[in-house]
Structure formats: C-alpha cells, structure tokens
PDB file of C-alpha atoms in Angstrom:
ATOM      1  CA  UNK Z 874     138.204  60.660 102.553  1.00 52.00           C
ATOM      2  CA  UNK Z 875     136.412  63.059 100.923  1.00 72.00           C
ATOM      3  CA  UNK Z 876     135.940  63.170  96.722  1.00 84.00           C
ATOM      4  CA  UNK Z 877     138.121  64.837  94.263  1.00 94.00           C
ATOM      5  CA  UNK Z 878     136.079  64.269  91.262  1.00 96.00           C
ATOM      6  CA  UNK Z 879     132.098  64.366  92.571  1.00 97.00           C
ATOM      7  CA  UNK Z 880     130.540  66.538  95.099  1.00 97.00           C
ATOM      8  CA  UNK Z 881     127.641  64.476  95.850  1.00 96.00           C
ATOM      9  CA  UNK Z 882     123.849  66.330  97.860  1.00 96.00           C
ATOM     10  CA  UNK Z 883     122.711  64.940  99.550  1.00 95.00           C
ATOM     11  CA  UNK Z 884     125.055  63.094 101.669  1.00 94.00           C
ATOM     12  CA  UNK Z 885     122.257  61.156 102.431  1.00 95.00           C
ATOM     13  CA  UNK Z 886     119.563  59.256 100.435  1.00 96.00           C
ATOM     14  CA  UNK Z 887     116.607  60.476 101.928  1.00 94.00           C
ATOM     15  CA  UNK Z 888     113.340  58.845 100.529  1.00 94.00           C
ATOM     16  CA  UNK Z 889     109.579  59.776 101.977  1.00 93.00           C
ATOM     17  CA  UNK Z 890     107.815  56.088 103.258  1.00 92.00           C
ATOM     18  CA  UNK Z 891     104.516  55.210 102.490  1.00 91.00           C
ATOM     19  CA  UNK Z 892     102.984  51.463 102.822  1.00 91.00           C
ATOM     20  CA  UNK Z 893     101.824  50.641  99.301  1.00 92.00           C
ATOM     21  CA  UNK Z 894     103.221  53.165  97.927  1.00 93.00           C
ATOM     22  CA  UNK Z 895     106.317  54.006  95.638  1.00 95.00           C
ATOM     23  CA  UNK Z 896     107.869  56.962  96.430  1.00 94.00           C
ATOM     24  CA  UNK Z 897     111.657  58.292  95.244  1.00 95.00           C
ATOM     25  CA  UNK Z 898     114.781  60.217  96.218  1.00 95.00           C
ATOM     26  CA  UNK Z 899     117.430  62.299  93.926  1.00 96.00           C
ATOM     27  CA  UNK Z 900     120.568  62.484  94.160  1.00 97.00           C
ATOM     28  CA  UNK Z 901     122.593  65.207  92.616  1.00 97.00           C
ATOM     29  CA  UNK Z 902     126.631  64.727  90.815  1.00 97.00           C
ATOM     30  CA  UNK Z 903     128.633  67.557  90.310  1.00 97.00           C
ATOM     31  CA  UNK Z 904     132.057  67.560  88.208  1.00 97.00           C
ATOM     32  CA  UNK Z 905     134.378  69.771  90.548  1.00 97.00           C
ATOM     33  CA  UNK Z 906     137.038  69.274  87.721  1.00 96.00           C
ATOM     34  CA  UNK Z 907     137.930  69.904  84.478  1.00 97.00           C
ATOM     35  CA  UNK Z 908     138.031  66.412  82.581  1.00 96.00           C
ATOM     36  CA  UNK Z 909     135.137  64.633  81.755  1.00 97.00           C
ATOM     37  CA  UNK Z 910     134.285  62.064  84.851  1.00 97.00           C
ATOM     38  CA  UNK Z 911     131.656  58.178  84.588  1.00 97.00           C
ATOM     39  CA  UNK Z 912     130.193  56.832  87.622  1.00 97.00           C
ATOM     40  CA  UNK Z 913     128.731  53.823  88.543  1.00 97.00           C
ATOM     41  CA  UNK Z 914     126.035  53.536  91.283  1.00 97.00           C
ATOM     42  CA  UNK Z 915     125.736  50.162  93.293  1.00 96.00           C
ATOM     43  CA  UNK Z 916     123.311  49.468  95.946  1.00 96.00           C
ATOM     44  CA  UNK Z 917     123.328  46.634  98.766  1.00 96.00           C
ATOM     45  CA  UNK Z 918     119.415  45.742  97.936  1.00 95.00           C
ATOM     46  CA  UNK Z 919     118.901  45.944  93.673  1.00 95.00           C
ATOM     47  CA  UNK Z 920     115.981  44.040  93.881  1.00 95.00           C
ATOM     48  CA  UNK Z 921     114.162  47.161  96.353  1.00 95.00           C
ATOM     49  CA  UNK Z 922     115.355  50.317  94.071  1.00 96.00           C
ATOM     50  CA  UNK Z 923     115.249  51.402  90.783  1.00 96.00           C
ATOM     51  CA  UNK Z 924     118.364  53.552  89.688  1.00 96.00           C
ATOM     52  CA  UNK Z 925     117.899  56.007  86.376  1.00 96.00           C
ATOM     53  CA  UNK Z 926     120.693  56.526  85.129  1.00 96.00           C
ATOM     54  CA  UNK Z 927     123.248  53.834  86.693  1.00 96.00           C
ATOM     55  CA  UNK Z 928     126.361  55.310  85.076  1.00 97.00           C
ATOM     56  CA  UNK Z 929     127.074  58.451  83.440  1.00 97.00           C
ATOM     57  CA  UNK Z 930     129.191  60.739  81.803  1.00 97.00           C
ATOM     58  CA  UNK Z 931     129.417  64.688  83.878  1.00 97.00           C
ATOM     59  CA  UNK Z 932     131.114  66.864  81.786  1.00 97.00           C
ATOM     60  CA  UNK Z 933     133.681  69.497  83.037  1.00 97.00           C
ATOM     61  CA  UNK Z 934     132.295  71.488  85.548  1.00 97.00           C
ATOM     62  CA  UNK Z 935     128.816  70.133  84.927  1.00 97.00           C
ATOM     63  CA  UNK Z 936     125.948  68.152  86.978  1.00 97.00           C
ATOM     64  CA  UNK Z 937     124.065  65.295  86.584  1.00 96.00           C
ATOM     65  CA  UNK Z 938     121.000  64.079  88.666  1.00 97.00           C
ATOM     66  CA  UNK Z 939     119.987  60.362  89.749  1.00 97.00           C
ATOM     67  CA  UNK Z 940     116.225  59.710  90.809  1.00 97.00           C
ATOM     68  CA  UNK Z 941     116.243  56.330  92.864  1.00 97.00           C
ATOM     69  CA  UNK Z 942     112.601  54.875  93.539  1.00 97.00           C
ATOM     70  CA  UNK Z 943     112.321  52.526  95.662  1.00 96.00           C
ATOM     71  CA  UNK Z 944     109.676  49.628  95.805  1.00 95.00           C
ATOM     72  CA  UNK Z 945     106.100  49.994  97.532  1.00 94.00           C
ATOM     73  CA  UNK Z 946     106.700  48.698 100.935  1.00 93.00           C
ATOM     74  CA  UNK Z 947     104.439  46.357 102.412  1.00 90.00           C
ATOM     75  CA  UNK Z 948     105.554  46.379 106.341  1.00 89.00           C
ATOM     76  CA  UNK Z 949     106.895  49.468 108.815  1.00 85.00           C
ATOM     77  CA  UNK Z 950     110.409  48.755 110.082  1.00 85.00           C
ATOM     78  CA  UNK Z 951     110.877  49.118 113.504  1.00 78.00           C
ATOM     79  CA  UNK Z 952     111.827  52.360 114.517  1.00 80.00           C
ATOM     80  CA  UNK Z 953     111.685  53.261 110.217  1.00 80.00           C
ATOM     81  CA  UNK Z 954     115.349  52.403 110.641  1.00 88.00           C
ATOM     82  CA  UNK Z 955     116.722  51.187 106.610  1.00 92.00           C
ATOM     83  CA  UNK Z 956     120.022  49.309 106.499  1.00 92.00           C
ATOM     84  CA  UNK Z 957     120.223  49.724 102.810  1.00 95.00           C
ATOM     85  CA  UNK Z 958     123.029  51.801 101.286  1.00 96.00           C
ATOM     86  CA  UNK Z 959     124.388  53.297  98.179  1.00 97.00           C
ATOM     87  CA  UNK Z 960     128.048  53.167  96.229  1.00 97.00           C
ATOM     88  CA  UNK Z 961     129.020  55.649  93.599  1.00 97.00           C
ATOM     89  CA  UNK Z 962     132.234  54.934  91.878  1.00 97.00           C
ATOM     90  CA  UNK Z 963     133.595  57.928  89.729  1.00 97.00           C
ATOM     91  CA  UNK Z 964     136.609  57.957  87.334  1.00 97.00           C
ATOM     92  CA  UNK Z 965     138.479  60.478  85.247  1.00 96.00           C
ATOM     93  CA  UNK Z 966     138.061  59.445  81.426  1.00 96.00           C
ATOM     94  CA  UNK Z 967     138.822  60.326  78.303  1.00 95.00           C
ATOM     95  CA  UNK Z 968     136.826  63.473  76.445  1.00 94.00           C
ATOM     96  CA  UNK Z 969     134.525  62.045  74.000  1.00 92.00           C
ATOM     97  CA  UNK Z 970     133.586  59.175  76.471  1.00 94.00           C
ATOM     98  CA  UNK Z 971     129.721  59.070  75.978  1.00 94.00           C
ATOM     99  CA  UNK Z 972     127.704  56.132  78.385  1.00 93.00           C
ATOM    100  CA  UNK Z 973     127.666  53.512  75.770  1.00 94.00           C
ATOM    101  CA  UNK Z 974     131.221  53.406  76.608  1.00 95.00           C
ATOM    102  CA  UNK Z 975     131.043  52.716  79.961  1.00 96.00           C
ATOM    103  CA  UNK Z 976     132.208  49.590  81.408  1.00 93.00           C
ATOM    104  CA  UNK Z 977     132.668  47.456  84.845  1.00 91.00           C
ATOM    105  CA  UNK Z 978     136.516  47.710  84.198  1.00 92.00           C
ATOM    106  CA  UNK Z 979     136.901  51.507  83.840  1.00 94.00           C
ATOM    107  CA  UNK Z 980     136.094  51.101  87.812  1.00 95.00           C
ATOM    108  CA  UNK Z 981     138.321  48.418  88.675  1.00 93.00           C
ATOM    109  CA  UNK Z 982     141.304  49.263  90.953  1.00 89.00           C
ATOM    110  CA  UNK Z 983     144.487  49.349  88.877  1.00 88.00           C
ATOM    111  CA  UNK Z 984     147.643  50.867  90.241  1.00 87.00           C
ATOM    112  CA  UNK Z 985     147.839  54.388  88.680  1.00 85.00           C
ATOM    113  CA  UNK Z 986     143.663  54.680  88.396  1.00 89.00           C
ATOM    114  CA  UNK Z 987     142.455  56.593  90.520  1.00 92.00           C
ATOM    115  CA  UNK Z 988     138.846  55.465  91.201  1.00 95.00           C
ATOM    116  CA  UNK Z 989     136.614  57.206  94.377  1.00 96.00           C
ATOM    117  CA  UNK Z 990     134.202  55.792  96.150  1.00 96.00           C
ATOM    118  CA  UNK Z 991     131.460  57.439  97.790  1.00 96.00           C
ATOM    119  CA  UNK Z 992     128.875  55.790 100.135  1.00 96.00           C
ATOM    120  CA  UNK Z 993     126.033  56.871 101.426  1.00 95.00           C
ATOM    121  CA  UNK Z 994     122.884  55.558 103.611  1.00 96.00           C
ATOM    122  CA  UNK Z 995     119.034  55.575 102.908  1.00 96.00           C
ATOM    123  CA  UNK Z 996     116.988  57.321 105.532  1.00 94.00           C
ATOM    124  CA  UNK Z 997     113.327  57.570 105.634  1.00 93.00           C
ATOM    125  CA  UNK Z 998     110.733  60.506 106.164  1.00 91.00           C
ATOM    126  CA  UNK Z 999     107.347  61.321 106.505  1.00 86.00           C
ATOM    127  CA  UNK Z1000     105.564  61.309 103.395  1.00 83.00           C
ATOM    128  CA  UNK Z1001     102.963  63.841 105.008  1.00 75.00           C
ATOM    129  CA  UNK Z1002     105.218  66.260 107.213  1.00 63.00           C
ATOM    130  CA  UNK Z1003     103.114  67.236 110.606  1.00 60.00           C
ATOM    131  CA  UNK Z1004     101.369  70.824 109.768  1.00 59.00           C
ATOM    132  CA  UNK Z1005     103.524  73.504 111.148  1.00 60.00           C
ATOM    133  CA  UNK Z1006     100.576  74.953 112.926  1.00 56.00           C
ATOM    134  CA  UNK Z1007     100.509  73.804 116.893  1.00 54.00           C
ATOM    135  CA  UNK Z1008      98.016  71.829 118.030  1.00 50.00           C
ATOM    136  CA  UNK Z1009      96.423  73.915 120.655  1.00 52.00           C
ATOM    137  CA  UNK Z1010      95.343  76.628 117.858  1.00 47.00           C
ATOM    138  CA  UNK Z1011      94.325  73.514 115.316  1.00 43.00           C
ATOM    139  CA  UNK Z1012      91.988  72.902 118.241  1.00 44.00           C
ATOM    140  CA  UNK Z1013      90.926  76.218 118.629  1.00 43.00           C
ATOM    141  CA  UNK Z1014      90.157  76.517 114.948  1.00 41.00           C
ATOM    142  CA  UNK Z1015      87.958  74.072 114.660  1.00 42.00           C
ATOM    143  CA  UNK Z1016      85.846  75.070 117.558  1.00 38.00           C
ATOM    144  CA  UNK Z1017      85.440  77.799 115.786  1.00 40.00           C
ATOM    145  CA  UNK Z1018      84.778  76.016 112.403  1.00 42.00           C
ATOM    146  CA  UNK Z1019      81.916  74.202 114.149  1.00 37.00           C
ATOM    147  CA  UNK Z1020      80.009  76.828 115.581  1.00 39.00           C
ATOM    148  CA  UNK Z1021      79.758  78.372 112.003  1.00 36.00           C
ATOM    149  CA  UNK Z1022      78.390  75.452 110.751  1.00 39.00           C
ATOM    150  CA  UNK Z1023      76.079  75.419 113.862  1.00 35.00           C
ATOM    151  CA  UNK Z1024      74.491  79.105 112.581  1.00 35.00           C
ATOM    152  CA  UNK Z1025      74.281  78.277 109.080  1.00 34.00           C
ATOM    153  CA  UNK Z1026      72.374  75.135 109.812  1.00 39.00           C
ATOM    154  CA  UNK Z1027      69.975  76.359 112.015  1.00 41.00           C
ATOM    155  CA  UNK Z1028      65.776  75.930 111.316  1.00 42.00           C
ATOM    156  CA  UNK Z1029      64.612  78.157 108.564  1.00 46.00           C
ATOM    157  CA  UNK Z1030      60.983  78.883 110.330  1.00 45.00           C
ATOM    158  CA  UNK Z1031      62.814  80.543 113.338  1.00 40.00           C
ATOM    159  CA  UNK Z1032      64.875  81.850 111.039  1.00 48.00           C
ATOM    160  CA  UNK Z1033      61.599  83.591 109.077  1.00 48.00           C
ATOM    161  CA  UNK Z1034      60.078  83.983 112.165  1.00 46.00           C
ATOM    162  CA  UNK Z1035      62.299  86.676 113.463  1.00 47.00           C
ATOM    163  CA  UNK Z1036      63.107  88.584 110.371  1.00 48.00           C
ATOM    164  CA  UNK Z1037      59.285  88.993 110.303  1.00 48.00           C
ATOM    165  CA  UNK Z1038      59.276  90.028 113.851  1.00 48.00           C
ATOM    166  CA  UNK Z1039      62.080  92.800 113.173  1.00 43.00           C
ATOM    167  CA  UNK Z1040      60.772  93.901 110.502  1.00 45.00           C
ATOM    168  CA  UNK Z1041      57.356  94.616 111.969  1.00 45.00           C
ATOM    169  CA  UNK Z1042      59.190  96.143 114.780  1.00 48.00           C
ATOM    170  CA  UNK Z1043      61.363  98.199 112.641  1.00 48.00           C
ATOM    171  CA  UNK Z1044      58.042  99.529 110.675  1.00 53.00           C
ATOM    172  CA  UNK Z1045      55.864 100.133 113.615  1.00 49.00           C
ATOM    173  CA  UNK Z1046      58.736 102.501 115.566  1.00 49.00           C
ATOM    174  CA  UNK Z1047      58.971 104.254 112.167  1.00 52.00           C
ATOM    175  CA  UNK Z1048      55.783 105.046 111.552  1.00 56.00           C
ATOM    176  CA  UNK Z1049      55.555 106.473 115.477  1.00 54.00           C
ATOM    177  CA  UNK Z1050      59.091 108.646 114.586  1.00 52.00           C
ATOM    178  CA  UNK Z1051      57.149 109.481 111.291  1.00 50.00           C
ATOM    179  CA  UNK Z1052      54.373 110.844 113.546  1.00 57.00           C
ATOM    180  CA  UNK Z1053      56.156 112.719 116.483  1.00 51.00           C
ATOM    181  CA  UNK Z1054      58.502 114.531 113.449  1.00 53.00           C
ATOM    182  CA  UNK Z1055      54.750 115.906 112.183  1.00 60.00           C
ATOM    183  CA  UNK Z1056      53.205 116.574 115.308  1.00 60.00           C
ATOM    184  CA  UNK Z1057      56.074 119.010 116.311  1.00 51.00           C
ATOM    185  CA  UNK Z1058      56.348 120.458 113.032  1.00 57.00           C
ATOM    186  CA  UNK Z1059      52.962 121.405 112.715  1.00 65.00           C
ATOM    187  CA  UNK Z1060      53.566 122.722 116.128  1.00 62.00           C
ATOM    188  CA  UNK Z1061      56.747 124.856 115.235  1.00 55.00           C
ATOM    189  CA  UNK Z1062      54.694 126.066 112.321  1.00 62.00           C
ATOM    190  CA  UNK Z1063      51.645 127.435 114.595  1.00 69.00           C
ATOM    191  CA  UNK Z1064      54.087 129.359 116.660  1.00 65.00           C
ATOM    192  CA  UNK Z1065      55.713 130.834 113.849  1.00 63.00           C
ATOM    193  CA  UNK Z1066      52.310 132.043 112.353  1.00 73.00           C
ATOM    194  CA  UNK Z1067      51.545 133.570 115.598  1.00 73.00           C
ATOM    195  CA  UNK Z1068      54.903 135.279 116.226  1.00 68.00           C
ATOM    196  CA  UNK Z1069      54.541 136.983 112.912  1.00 73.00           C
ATOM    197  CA  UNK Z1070      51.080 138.237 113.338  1.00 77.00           C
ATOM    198  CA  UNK Z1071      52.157 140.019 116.631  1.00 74.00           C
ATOM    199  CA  UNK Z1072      54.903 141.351 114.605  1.00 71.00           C
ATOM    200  CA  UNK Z1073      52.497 142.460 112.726  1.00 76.00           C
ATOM    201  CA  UNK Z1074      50.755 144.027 115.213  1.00 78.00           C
ATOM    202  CA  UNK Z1075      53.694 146.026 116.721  1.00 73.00           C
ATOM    203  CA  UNK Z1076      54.603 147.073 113.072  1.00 70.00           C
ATOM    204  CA  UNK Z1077      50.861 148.506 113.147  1.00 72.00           C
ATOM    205  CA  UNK Z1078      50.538 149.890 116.558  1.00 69.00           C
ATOM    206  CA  UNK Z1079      53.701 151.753 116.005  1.00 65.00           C
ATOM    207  CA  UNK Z1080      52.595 153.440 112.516  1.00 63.00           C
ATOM    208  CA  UNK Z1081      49.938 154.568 114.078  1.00 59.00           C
ATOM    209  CA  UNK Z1082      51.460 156.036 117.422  1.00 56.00           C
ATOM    210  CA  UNK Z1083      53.999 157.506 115.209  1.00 53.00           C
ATOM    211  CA  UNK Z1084      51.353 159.328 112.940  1.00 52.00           C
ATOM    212  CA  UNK Z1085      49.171 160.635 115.782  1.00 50.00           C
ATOM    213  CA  UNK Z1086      52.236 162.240 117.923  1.00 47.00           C
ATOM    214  CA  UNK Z1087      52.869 164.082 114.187  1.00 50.00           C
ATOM    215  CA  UNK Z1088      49.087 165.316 113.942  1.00 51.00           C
ATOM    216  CA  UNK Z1089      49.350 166.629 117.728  1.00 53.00           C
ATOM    217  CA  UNK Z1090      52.205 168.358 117.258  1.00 52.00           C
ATOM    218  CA  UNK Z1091      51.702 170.037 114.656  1.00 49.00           C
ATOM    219  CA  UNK Z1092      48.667 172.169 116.274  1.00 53.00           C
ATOM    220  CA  UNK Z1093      51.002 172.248 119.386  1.00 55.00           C
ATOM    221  CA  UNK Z1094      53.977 174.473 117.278  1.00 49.00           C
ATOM    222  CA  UNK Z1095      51.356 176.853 115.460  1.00 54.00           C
ATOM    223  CA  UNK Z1096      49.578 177.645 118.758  1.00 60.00           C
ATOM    224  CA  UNK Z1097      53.110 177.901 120.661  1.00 59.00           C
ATOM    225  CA  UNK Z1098      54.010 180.100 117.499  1.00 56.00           C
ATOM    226  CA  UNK Z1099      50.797 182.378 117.563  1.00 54.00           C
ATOM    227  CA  UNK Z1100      51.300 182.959 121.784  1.00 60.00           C
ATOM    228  CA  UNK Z1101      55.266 183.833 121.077  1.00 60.00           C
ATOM    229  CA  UNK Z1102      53.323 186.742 118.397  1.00 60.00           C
ATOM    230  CA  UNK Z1103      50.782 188.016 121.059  1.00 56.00           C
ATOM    231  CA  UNK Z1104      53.024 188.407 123.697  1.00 59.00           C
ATOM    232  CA  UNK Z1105      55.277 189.933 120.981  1.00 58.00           C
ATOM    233  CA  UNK Z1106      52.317 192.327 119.634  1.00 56.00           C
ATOM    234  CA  UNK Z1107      51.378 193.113 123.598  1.00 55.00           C
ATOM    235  CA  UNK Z1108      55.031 194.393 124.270  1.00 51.00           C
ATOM    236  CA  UNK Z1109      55.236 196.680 121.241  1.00 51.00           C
ATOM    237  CA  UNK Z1110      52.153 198.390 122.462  1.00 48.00           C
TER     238      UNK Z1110
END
C-alpha cells in the first residue's frame, strides 16, 4: 500500500558498517499534502539505534530529515545480513500542531483516522567503497611508483661520479670544436688574403696592358697618317 501523506527516500535504511565504530543513516519525510502531518518512528531493536527526531511535525508541502546512528558493533554478521527494521507512523493533524503536542494516541487506530504505516529494512554497506580503479592498473601503478623511488634513492658517489665524468667529457669535446672552428677560420681567412692579392694583380696587369696598347698606337696612327700624306704628295706630282 503505498503512502498518501509521506514519501519516504530511501526505501531502505542503508547504514555503512564498521567494527568499533558508530556510523549513521538519514532518512528523508516529505509532506505530499496540504495539511500539516506528525510521525512517529519505531524500530524492532531501540537499544542498537539512536533516532533524532522520533516524531515530528512536516508542514504542507515541506520535508523533514531523520539521522538514525546506530551502535558501534562489536561482531560481523554472517553474510552482513541485519534483521532489524524501521516503522514510521504518519497522521493528518491539526495546523498549529507543534511536537510538544505529539502523543502515542494521535497514532492509534480509530475508525475514521486514517493513520499509515510505512516499514522499511536496515541494510549494510561498506564503509570504505572498493576504489573504482581495476586492479590490474593499481598493479601497474605501483610498479611504476617503485621504480621511482628506486632512482631517487640511488648512491650519491655514483651519482657525483658521473656528473663529473660528463662534465669533463662535455668540456674536453668543446674545447676540440672550439679548436677545429679556429683552425678552419684562420684557414678561410688565408685564402681570402690570397684571392684578393691576385685580384690585385689582374687589376694591375690590366692597367698596364691597357696603357701600353694606348702609347703604341698612338705612334702607329701618326705614322699611318704621315704615309696616307706622301703617297698623297707623290700623286699630285
């Protein structure tokens, strides 16, 4: 039969076990109508759970939460199977009913009073839910979590050891790149030197060619001219 009045969540009382350990569950009333409604909550084991509150007013429309705790167990139950149980009684009451007003006979069965009953089980869970995360790649991460531990704790003298080693390494090729990059500069540079002095050289050679063809043939026209006025001066004659 389902409620008219309270629309109890869970519909189960689920509370996380731990040996030695208290650990609690909430329970949540909502008023599906429009009048003010008390409960009542019961339990087949009082002496194992605490109830807070254990009646109550919900106003119209409202909610109202219940935290039950329940004792530190000292023993695992076979198969964590709980037999205990819950009861909520609700009833329809007057506005203006506060919880000081709340009595064992506003839940008494009376023809015309409509009183609902609602009962639900206690289940247990795992106070520390399994990790999501398979356990293959849990495996596989620690693996790796211990050979990083491995390199950080190796010796410091090997350690020392071969940074000095690299680093004398590291100078000595260095200072041999250091030497090749002169070598074949100074190189680079001696060819250079000698390409422009045989620039030079043509620049010279070629004045001078250049000068002596002018000095020849200039003796070359006024003798060619002189010959062209002889033969000229033989004719007229």
């Amino acid at each position: 039969m389902s409620n008219t009045l309270l629309r109890i969540y869970p519909s189960e009382l689920k509370i996380p076990f731990e040996l030695k350990r208290q650990n609690s569950g909430i329970l949540e009333l909502t008023n599906k109508t429009d009048h003010h409604v008390a409960f009542k909550v019961k339990t087949t084991n009082p002496r194992k759970y605490s109830v807070r509150p254990t009646t109550g007013i919900v106003l119209p429309r409202g909610s109202c939460g219940i935290t039950i705790s329940m004792q530190p167990p000292k023993e695992i139950p076979t198969d964590y199977h709980c037999k205990d149980k819950f009861l909520i009684q609700s009833v329809v009451v007057e506005d203006g009913t506060t919880q000081k007003d709340i009595h064992s006979d506003m839940f008494s069965k009376e023809a015309g009073k409509v009183v609902e009953e609602f009962k639900l089980r206690v289940v247990y869970i795992p106070a520390n839910p399994p990790s999501p995360v398979p356990e293959e790649e849990e495996d596989e991460i620690d693996s790796l979590d211990s050979d990083v531990d491995h390199e950080v704790q190796m010796p410091s003298t090997f350690d020392a050891a071969s940074r000095k080693g690299y680093t004398s390494g590291s100078q000595a090729s260095h200072d041999e790149g250091v030497s090749l990059t002169k070598a074949v500069l100074s190189k680079y540079v001696d060819e250079n030197q000698k390409l422009q002095q045989e620039l030079d050289l043509l620049k010279k050679k070629r004045s001078s060619s250049d000068g002596g063809f002018t000095a020849l043939f200039v003796p070359f026209v006024f003798a060619f001219f002189v010959f062209i006025g002889y033969l000229m001066a033989g004719s007229n004659v």
